[in-house]
């Protein structure tokens, strides 16, 4: 049985070339590279991380172009998501720029958003989240997510956690590019360590915003 040996540099070159050749003919001619350098390493990585973070899903490489003006048939990045709850979990992505590691909360039904905002507003849970976000940012992650331009209606514009209240989704990510360890077996431990840094954020949103 194969074991995870890292993400080869061919994976990043594949996406750099795909950006300039996003068509079915090119994809079919290079699908062997996709399978060997991207799909298989990700499958092995996620399988080995499953005991620690749970089962993960590799996203489809093709785009849904039915309602899009952009008719490029393939995504220029390959992502995978280990879900703790629906829309909430740990993320890894390969693209032309290298490897991205992240996690957090991506889906937001009206009910979920209401729960999230109530928990941010409440002193105990809200202050806990602020401390988590501050620590995650200090560790080198970018705090991301869909945001409103202003504090949502019904909340004080001078709220001590005004910036968090603006979030409709909340995640954090760090781009590690093609760091030397990415193409080695050590990538598994590096990704696991980063996901562990994000675990408090994932667990907070899981408790307060997940279905």
PDB file of C-alpha atoms in Angstrom:
ATOM      1  CA  UNK A   1       0.000   0.000   0.000  1.00  0.00           C
ATOM      2  CA  UNK A   2       1.328   3.436  -0.952  1.00  0.00           C
ATOM      3  CA  UNK A   3       2.104   6.026   1.687  1.00  0.00           C
ATOM      4  CA  UNK A   4       2.100   9.804   1.369  1.00  0.00           C
ATOM      5  CA  UNK A   5       5.480  11.026   0.105  1.00  0.00           C
ATOM      6  CA  UNK A   6       4.737  14.723  -0.386  1.00  0.00           C
ATOM      7  CA  UNK A   7       3.214  16.875  -3.099  1.00  0.00           C
ATOM      8  CA  UNK A   8       5.530  16.900  -6.110  1.00  0.00           C
ATOM      9  CA  UNK A   9       6.508  20.098  -7.902  1.00  0.00           C
ATOM     10  CA  UNK A  10       4.740  18.747 -10.999  1.00  0.00           C
ATOM     11  CA  UNK A  11       1.452  19.540  -9.255  1.00  0.00           C
ATOM     12  CA  UNK A  12       2.167  23.264  -9.215  1.00  0.00           C
ATOM     13  CA  UNK A  13       3.521  23.291 -12.777  1.00  0.00           C
ATOM     14  CA  UNK A  14       0.352  21.497 -13.861  1.00  0.00           C
ATOM     15  CA  UNK A  15      -1.811  24.367 -12.620  1.00  0.00           C
ATOM     16  CA  UNK A  16       0.505  27.030 -14.033  1.00  0.00           C
ATOM     17  CA  UNK A  17       0.120  25.408 -17.453  1.00  0.00           C
ATOM     18  CA  UNK A  18      -3.616  24.831 -17.000  1.00  0.00           C
ATOM     19  CA  UNK A  19      -4.154  28.562 -16.483  1.00  0.00           C
ATOM     20  CA  UNK A  20      -2.920  29.088 -20.047  1.00  0.00           C
ATOM     21  CA  UNK A  21      -4.575  25.971 -21.514  1.00  0.00           C
ATOM     22  CA  UNK A  22      -7.946  25.632 -19.818  1.00  0.00           C
ATOM     23  CA  UNK A  23      -9.635  23.353 -22.316  1.00  0.00           C
ATOM     24  CA  UNK A  24     -10.747  19.745 -22.511  1.00  0.00           C
ATOM     25  CA  UNK A  25      -8.117  18.690 -25.036  1.00  0.00           C
ATOM     26  CA  UNK A  26      -5.218  19.868 -22.876  1.00  0.00           C
ATOM     27  CA  UNK A  27      -6.749  18.333 -19.739  1.00  0.00           C
ATOM     28  CA  UNK A  28      -7.214  14.922 -21.335  1.00  0.00           C
ATOM     29  CA  UNK A  29      -3.645  14.974 -22.652  1.00  0.00           C
ATOM     30  CA  UNK A  30      -2.292  15.780 -19.169  1.00  0.00           C
ATOM     31  CA  UNK A  31      -4.766  13.871 -16.987  1.00  0.00           C
ATOM     32  CA  UNK A  32      -2.074  11.346 -16.070  1.00  0.00           C
ATOM     33  CA  UNK A  33      -0.111  14.146 -14.391  1.00  0.00           C
ATOM     34  CA  UNK A  34      -3.222  15.273 -12.511  1.00  0.00           C
ATOM     35  CA  UNK A  35      -3.865  11.745 -11.257  1.00  0.00           C
ATOM     36  CA  UNK A  36      -0.264  11.001 -10.240  1.00  0.00           C
ATOM     37  CA  UNK A  37       0.910  14.393  -8.944  1.00  0.00           C
ATOM     38  CA  UNK A  38      -2.270  15.846  -7.459  1.00  0.00           C
ATOM     39  CA  UNK A  39      -5.162  13.458  -6.915  1.00  0.00           C
ATOM     40  CA  UNK A  40      -3.238  10.453  -5.571  1.00  0.00           C
ATOM     41  CA  UNK A  41      -0.975  12.429  -3.175  1.00  0.00           C
ATOM     42  CA  UNK A  42      -3.990  14.283  -1.790  1.00  0.00           C
ATOM     43  CA  UNK A  43      -5.915  11.050  -1.321  1.00  0.00           C
ATOM     44  CA  UNK A  44      -2.995   9.498   0.550  1.00  0.00           C
ATOM     45  CA  UNK A  45      -2.460  12.626   2.666  1.00  0.00           C
ATOM     46  CA  UNK A  46      -6.098  12.882   3.681  1.00  0.00           C
ATOM     47  CA  UNK A  47      -6.343   9.168   4.407  1.00  0.00           C
ATOM     48  CA  UNK A  48      -3.362   9.379   6.771  1.00  0.00           C
ATOM     49  CA  UNK A  49      -4.751  12.508   8.473  1.00  0.00           C
ATOM     50  CA  UNK A  50      -8.255  11.057   8.845  1.00  0.00           C
ATOM     51  CA  UNK A  51      -7.709   9.561  12.344  1.00  0.00           C
ATOM     52  CA  UNK A  52      -6.780  13.027  13.620  1.00  0.00           C
ATOM     53  CA  UNK A  53      -9.136  15.265  11.630  1.00  0.00           C
ATOM     54  CA  UNK A  54     -11.862  13.039  10.229  1.00  0.00           C
ATOM     55  CA  UNK A  55     -12.759  12.051   6.667  1.00  0.00           C
ATOM     56  CA  UNK A  56     -12.116  14.585   3.926  1.00  0.00           C
ATOM     57  CA  UNK A  57     -13.530  15.243   0.484  1.00  0.00           C
ATOM     58  CA  UNK A  58     -11.510  16.194  -2.582  1.00  0.00           C
ATOM     59  CA  UNK A  59     -13.466  18.691  -4.667  1.00  0.00           C
ATOM     60  CA  UNK A  60     -14.293  18.028  -8.301  1.00  0.00           C
ATOM     61  CA  UNK A  61     -11.663  19.419 -10.707  1.00  0.00           C
ATOM     62  CA  UNK A  62     -14.210  20.603 -13.251  1.00  0.00           C
ATOM     63  CA  UNK A  63     -16.230  23.792 -12.916  1.00  0.00           C
ATOM     64  CA  UNK A  64     -20.010  24.145 -13.111  1.00  0.00           C
ATOM     65  CA  UNK A  65     -20.245  26.505 -16.063  1.00  0.00           C
ATOM     66  CA  UNK A  66     -23.993  26.288 -16.658  1.00  0.00           C
ATOM     67  CA  UNK A  67     -24.733  29.702 -15.182  1.00  0.00           C
ATOM     68  CA  UNK A  68     -21.298  31.305 -15.463  1.00  0.00           C
ATOM     69  CA  UNK A  69     -20.039  33.772 -18.047  1.00  0.00           C
ATOM     70  CA  UNK A  70     -16.610  32.177 -17.623  1.00  0.00           C
ATOM     71  CA  UNK A  71     -16.792  28.963 -19.633  1.00  0.00           C
ATOM     72  CA  UNK A  72     -13.357  27.644 -18.601  1.00  0.00           C
ATOM     73  CA  UNK A  73     -14.121  23.978 -17.908  1.00  0.00           C
ATOM     74  CA  UNK A  74     -11.586  23.306 -15.118  1.00  0.00           C
ATOM     75  CA  UNK A  75     -10.739  24.829 -11.757  1.00  0.00           C
ATOM     76  CA  UNK A  76      -7.249  26.308 -11.531  1.00  0.00           C
ATOM     77  CA  UNK A  77      -6.829  24.927  -8.011  1.00  0.00           C
ATOM     78  CA  UNK A  78      -7.496  21.604  -6.318  1.00  0.00           C
ATOM     79  CA  UNK A  79      -9.012  21.851  -2.877  1.00  0.00           C
ATOM     80  CA  UNK A  80      -9.970  19.326  -0.226  1.00  0.00           C
ATOM     81  CA  UNK A  81     -12.014  19.779   2.930  1.00  0.00           C
ATOM     82  CA  UNK A  82     -12.113  17.740   6.140  1.00  0.00           C
ATOM     83  CA  UNK A  83     -15.485  18.670   7.593  1.00  0.00           C
ATOM     84  CA  UNK A  84     -16.148  18.666  11.319  1.00  0.00           C
ATOM     85  CA  UNK A  85     -19.693  19.837  10.564  1.00  0.00           C
ATOM     86  CA  UNK A  86     -21.389  20.995   7.383  1.00  0.00           C
ATOM     87  CA  UNK A  87     -19.367  23.897   6.002  1.00  0.00           C
ATOM     88  CA  UNK A  88     -17.000  23.862   8.960  1.00  0.00           C
ATOM     89  CA  UNK A  89     -13.599  22.188   9.047  1.00  0.00           C
ATOM     90  CA  UNK A  90     -10.053  22.084   7.680  1.00  0.00           C
ATOM     91  CA  UNK A  91      -8.938  22.971   4.170  1.00  0.00           C
ATOM     92  CA  UNK A  92      -5.923  22.361   1.919  1.00  0.00           C
ATOM     93  CA  UNK A  93      -5.413  23.612  -1.635  1.00  0.00           C
ATOM     94  CA  UNK A  94      -2.912  23.179  -4.465  1.00  0.00           C
ATOM     95  CA  UNK A  95      -2.553  25.768  -7.237  1.00  0.00           C
ATOM     96  CA  UNK A  96       0.122  27.388  -9.384  1.00  0.00           C
ATOM     97  CA  UNK A  97       1.404  29.389  -6.410  1.00  0.00           C
ATOM     98  CA  UNK A  98       1.941  26.318  -4.231  1.00  0.00           C
ATOM     99  CA  UNK A  99       0.167  24.990  -1.155  1.00  0.00           C
ATOM    100  CA  UNK A 100      -2.442  26.758   0.965  1.00  0.00           C
ATOM    101  CA  UNK A 101      -3.534  25.497   4.402  1.00  0.00           C
ATOM    102  CA  UNK A 102      -6.661  26.781   6.112  1.00  0.00           C
ATOM    103  CA  UNK A 103      -9.824  26.124   8.004  1.00  0.00           C
ATOM    104  CA  UNK A 104     -12.930  27.660   9.484  1.00  0.00           C
ATOM    105  CA  UNK A 105     -16.554  28.215   8.595  1.00  0.00           C
ATOM    106  CA  UNK A 106     -17.727  28.680   5.018  1.00  0.00           C
ATOM    107  CA  UNK A 107     -21.486  28.119   4.780  1.00  0.00           C
ATOM    108  CA  UNK A 108     -24.039  30.443   6.277  1.00  0.00           C
ATOM    109  CA  UNK A 109     -27.762  29.840   6.158  1.00  0.00           C
ATOM    110  CA  UNK A 110     -29.798  32.634   7.764  1.00  0.00           C
ATOM    111  CA  UNK A 111     -30.218  30.530  10.901  1.00  0.00           C
ATOM    112  CA  UNK A 112     -26.501  29.766  11.100  1.00  0.00           C
ATOM    113  CA  UNK A 113     -25.620  33.416  10.616  1.00  0.00           C
ATOM    114  CA  UNK A 114     -28.015  34.448  13.361  1.00  0.00           C
ATOM    115  CA  UNK A 115     -26.438  31.951  15.771  1.00  0.00           C
ATOM    116  CA  UNK A 116     -22.953  33.085  14.818  1.00  0.00           C
ATOM    117  CA  UNK A 117     -23.733  36.758  15.419  1.00  0.00           C
ATOM    118  CA  UNK A 118     -25.466  36.038  18.716  1.00  0.00           C
ATOM    119  CA  UNK A 119     -22.405  34.111  19.913  1.00  0.00           C
ATOM    120  CA  UNK A 120     -20.052  36.901  18.800  1.00  0.00           C
ATOM    121  CA  UNK A 121     -22.240  39.435  20.601  1.00  0.00           C
ATOM    122  CA  UNK A 122     -22.382  37.451  23.865  1.00  0.00           C
ATOM    123  CA  UNK A 123     -19.486  38.505  26.143  1.00  0.00           C
ATOM    124  CA  UNK A 124     -18.216  35.040  27.116  1.00  0.00           C
ATOM    125  CA  UNK A 125     -18.320  33.298  23.730  1.00  0.00           C
ATOM    126  CA  UNK A 126     -17.491  36.457  21.806  1.00  0.00           C
ATOM    127  CA  UNK A 127     -14.405  37.266  23.855  1.00  0.00           C
ATOM    128  CA  UNK A 128     -13.256  33.664  23.490  1.00  0.00           C
ATOM    129  CA  UNK A 129     -13.550  33.914  19.709  1.00  0.00           C
ATOM    130  CA  UNK A 130     -11.658  37.204  19.666  1.00  0.00           C
ATOM    131  CA  UNK A 131      -8.804  35.616  21.606  1.00  0.00           C
ATOM    132  CA  UNK A 132      -8.768  32.647  19.216  1.00  0.00           C
ATOM    133  CA  UNK A 133      -8.728  34.879  16.137  1.00  0.00           C
ATOM    134  CA  UNK A 134      -5.963  37.062  17.569  1.00  0.00           C
ATOM    135  CA  UNK A 135      -3.821  33.995  18.317  1.00  0.00           C
ATOM    136  CA  UNK A 136      -4.432  32.492  14.883  1.00  0.00           C
ATOM    137  CA  UNK A 137      -3.460  35.778  13.222  1.00  0.00           C
ATOM    138  CA  UNK A 138      -0.319  35.997  15.354  1.00  0.00           C
ATOM    139  CA  UNK A 139       0.617  32.510  14.104  1.00  0.00           C
ATOM    140  CA  UNK A 140       0.799  33.826  10.552  1.00  0.00           C
ATOM    141  CA  UNK A 141      -2.684  33.064   9.225  1.00  0.00           C
ATOM    142  CA  UNK A 142      -4.727  35.564   7.250  1.00  0.00           C
ATOM    143  CA  UNK A 143      -8.197  36.039   8.724  1.00  0.00           C
ATOM    144  CA  UNK A 144     -10.650  35.725   5.877  1.00  0.00           C
ATOM    145  CA  UNK A 145     -14.288  35.218   5.018  1.00  0.00           C
ATOM    146  CA  UNK A 146     -17.191  37.073   3.448  1.00  0.00           C
ATOM    147  CA  UNK A 147     -17.796  40.338   5.294  1.00  0.00           C
ATOM    148  CA  UNK A 148     -20.250  43.184   5.360  1.00  0.00           C
ATOM    149  CA  UNK A 149     -18.889  46.702   4.992  1.00  0.00           C
ATOM    150  CA  UNK A 150     -20.654  47.812   8.161  1.00  0.00           C
ATOM    151  CA  UNK A 151     -21.814  46.269  11.428  1.00  0.00           C
ATOM    152  CA  UNK A 152     -25.074  44.380  10.786  1.00  0.00           C
ATOM    153  CA  UNK A 153     -28.352  45.997  11.705  1.00  0.00           C
ATOM    154  CA  UNK A 154     -29.354  45.564  15.319  1.00  0.00           C
ATOM    155  CA  UNK A 155     -25.822  45.751  16.725  1.00  0.00           C
ATOM    156  CA  UNK A 156     -23.957  48.719  18.166  1.00  0.00           C
ATOM    157  CA  UNK A 157     -21.616  50.264  15.602  1.00  0.00           C
ATOM    158  CA  UNK A 158     -19.109  50.692  18.426  1.00  0.00           C
ATOM    159  CA  UNK A 159     -19.364  47.050  19.484  1.00  0.00           C
ATOM    160  CA  UNK A 160     -16.034  45.772  20.887  1.00  0.00           C
ATOM    161  CA  UNK A 161     -16.141  42.931  18.341  1.00  0.00           C
ATOM    162  CA  UNK A 162     -17.512  44.954  15.457  1.00  0.00           C
ATOM    163  CA  UNK A 163     -15.110  43.436  12.912  1.00  0.00           C
ATOM    164  CA  UNK A 164     -16.125  39.902  13.843  1.00  0.00           C
ATOM    165  CA  UNK A 165     -19.804  40.815  13.630  1.00  0.00           C
ATOM    166  CA  UNK A 166     -19.273  41.915  10.024  1.00  0.00           C
ATOM    167  CA  UNK A 167     -18.296  38.370   9.053  1.00  0.00           C
ATOM    168  CA  UNK A 168     -20.837  36.206   7.238  1.00  0.00           C
ATOM    169  CA  UNK A 169     -18.239  33.434   7.111  1.00  0.00           C
ATOM    170  CA  UNK A 170     -15.024  33.154   9.062  1.00  0.00           C
ATOM    171  CA  UNK A 171     -11.876  31.301   8.069  1.00  0.00           C
ATOM    172  CA  UNK A 172      -8.111  31.562   8.233  1.00  0.00           C
ATOM    173  CA  UNK A 173      -5.487  30.517   5.732  1.00  0.00           C
ATOM    174  CA  UNK A 174      -1.761  30.597   5.136  1.00  0.00           C
ATOM    175  CA  UNK A 175       0.012  30.239   1.805  1.00  0.00           C
ATOM    176  CA  UNK A 176       3.202  28.224   2.210  1.00  0.00           C
ATOM    177  CA  UNK A 177       3.989  28.133  -1.500  1.00  0.00           C
ATOM    178  CA  UNK A 178       6.552  25.512  -2.461  1.00  0.00           C
ATOM    179  CA  UNK A 179       8.388  25.364   0.847  1.00  0.00           C
ATOM    180  CA  UNK A 180      11.086  22.712   0.858  1.00  0.00           C
ATOM    181  CA  UNK A 181       9.068  20.296   2.964  1.00  0.00           C
ATOM    182  CA  UNK A 182       6.006  20.355   0.666  1.00  0.00           C
ATOM    183  CA  UNK A 183       7.443  17.711  -1.662  1.00  0.00           C
ATOM    184  CA  UNK A 184       8.546  15.420   1.193  1.00  0.00           C
ATOM    185  CA  UNK A 185       6.720  13.116   3.645  1.00  0.00           C
ATOM    186  CA  UNK A 186       7.181  15.855   6.265  1.00  0.00           C
ATOM    187  CA  UNK A 187       4.348  17.753   4.574  1.00  0.00           C
ATOM    188  CA  UNK A 188       1.874  15.596   6.477  1.00  0.00           C
ATOM    189  CA  UNK A 189       3.206  16.719   9.859  1.00  0.00           C
ATOM    190  CA  UNK A 190       3.458  20.341   8.746  1.00  0.00           C
ATOM    191  CA  UNK A 191      -0.154  20.385   7.536  1.00  0.00           C
ATOM    192  CA  UNK A 192      -1.341  18.572  10.660  1.00  0.00           C
ATOM    193  CA  UNK A 193       0.460  21.114  12.852  1.00  0.00           C
ATOM    194  CA  UNK A 194      -1.177  24.013  11.033  1.00  0.00           C
ATOM    195  CA  UNK A 195      -4.593  22.397  11.248  1.00  0.00           C
ATOM    196  CA  UNK A 196      -4.077  21.895  14.976  1.00  0.00           C
ATOM    197  CA  UNK A 197      -3.403  25.631  15.290  1.00  0.00           C
ATOM    198  CA  UNK A 198      -6.778  26.183  13.635  1.00  0.00           C
ATOM    199  CA  UNK A 199      -8.627  23.603  15.707  1.00  0.00           C
ATOM    200  CA  UNK A 200      -9.838  26.115  18.363  1.00  0.00           C
ATOM    201  CA  UNK A 201     -11.352  28.257  15.596  1.00  0.00           C
ATOM    202  CA  UNK A 202     -12.973  25.275  13.899  1.00  0.00           C
ATOM    203  CA  UNK A 203     -14.358  23.987  17.182  1.00  0.00           C
ATOM    204  CA  UNK A 204     -15.730  27.413  18.139  1.00  0.00           C
ATOM    205  CA  UNK A 205     -17.604  27.859  14.871  1.00  0.00           C
ATOM    206  CA  UNK A 206     -18.722  24.247  15.001  1.00  0.00           C
ATOM    207  CA  UNK A 207     -20.271  24.810  18.412  1.00  0.00           C
ATOM    208  CA  UNK A 208     -21.794  28.203  17.753  1.00  0.00           C
ATOM    209  CA  UNK A 209     -22.627  28.313  14.032  1.00  0.00           C
ATOM    210  CA  UNK A 210     -22.857  24.826  12.557  1.00  0.00           C
ATOM    211  CA  UNK A 211     -26.259  23.231  11.864  1.00  0.00           C
TER     212      UNK A 211
END
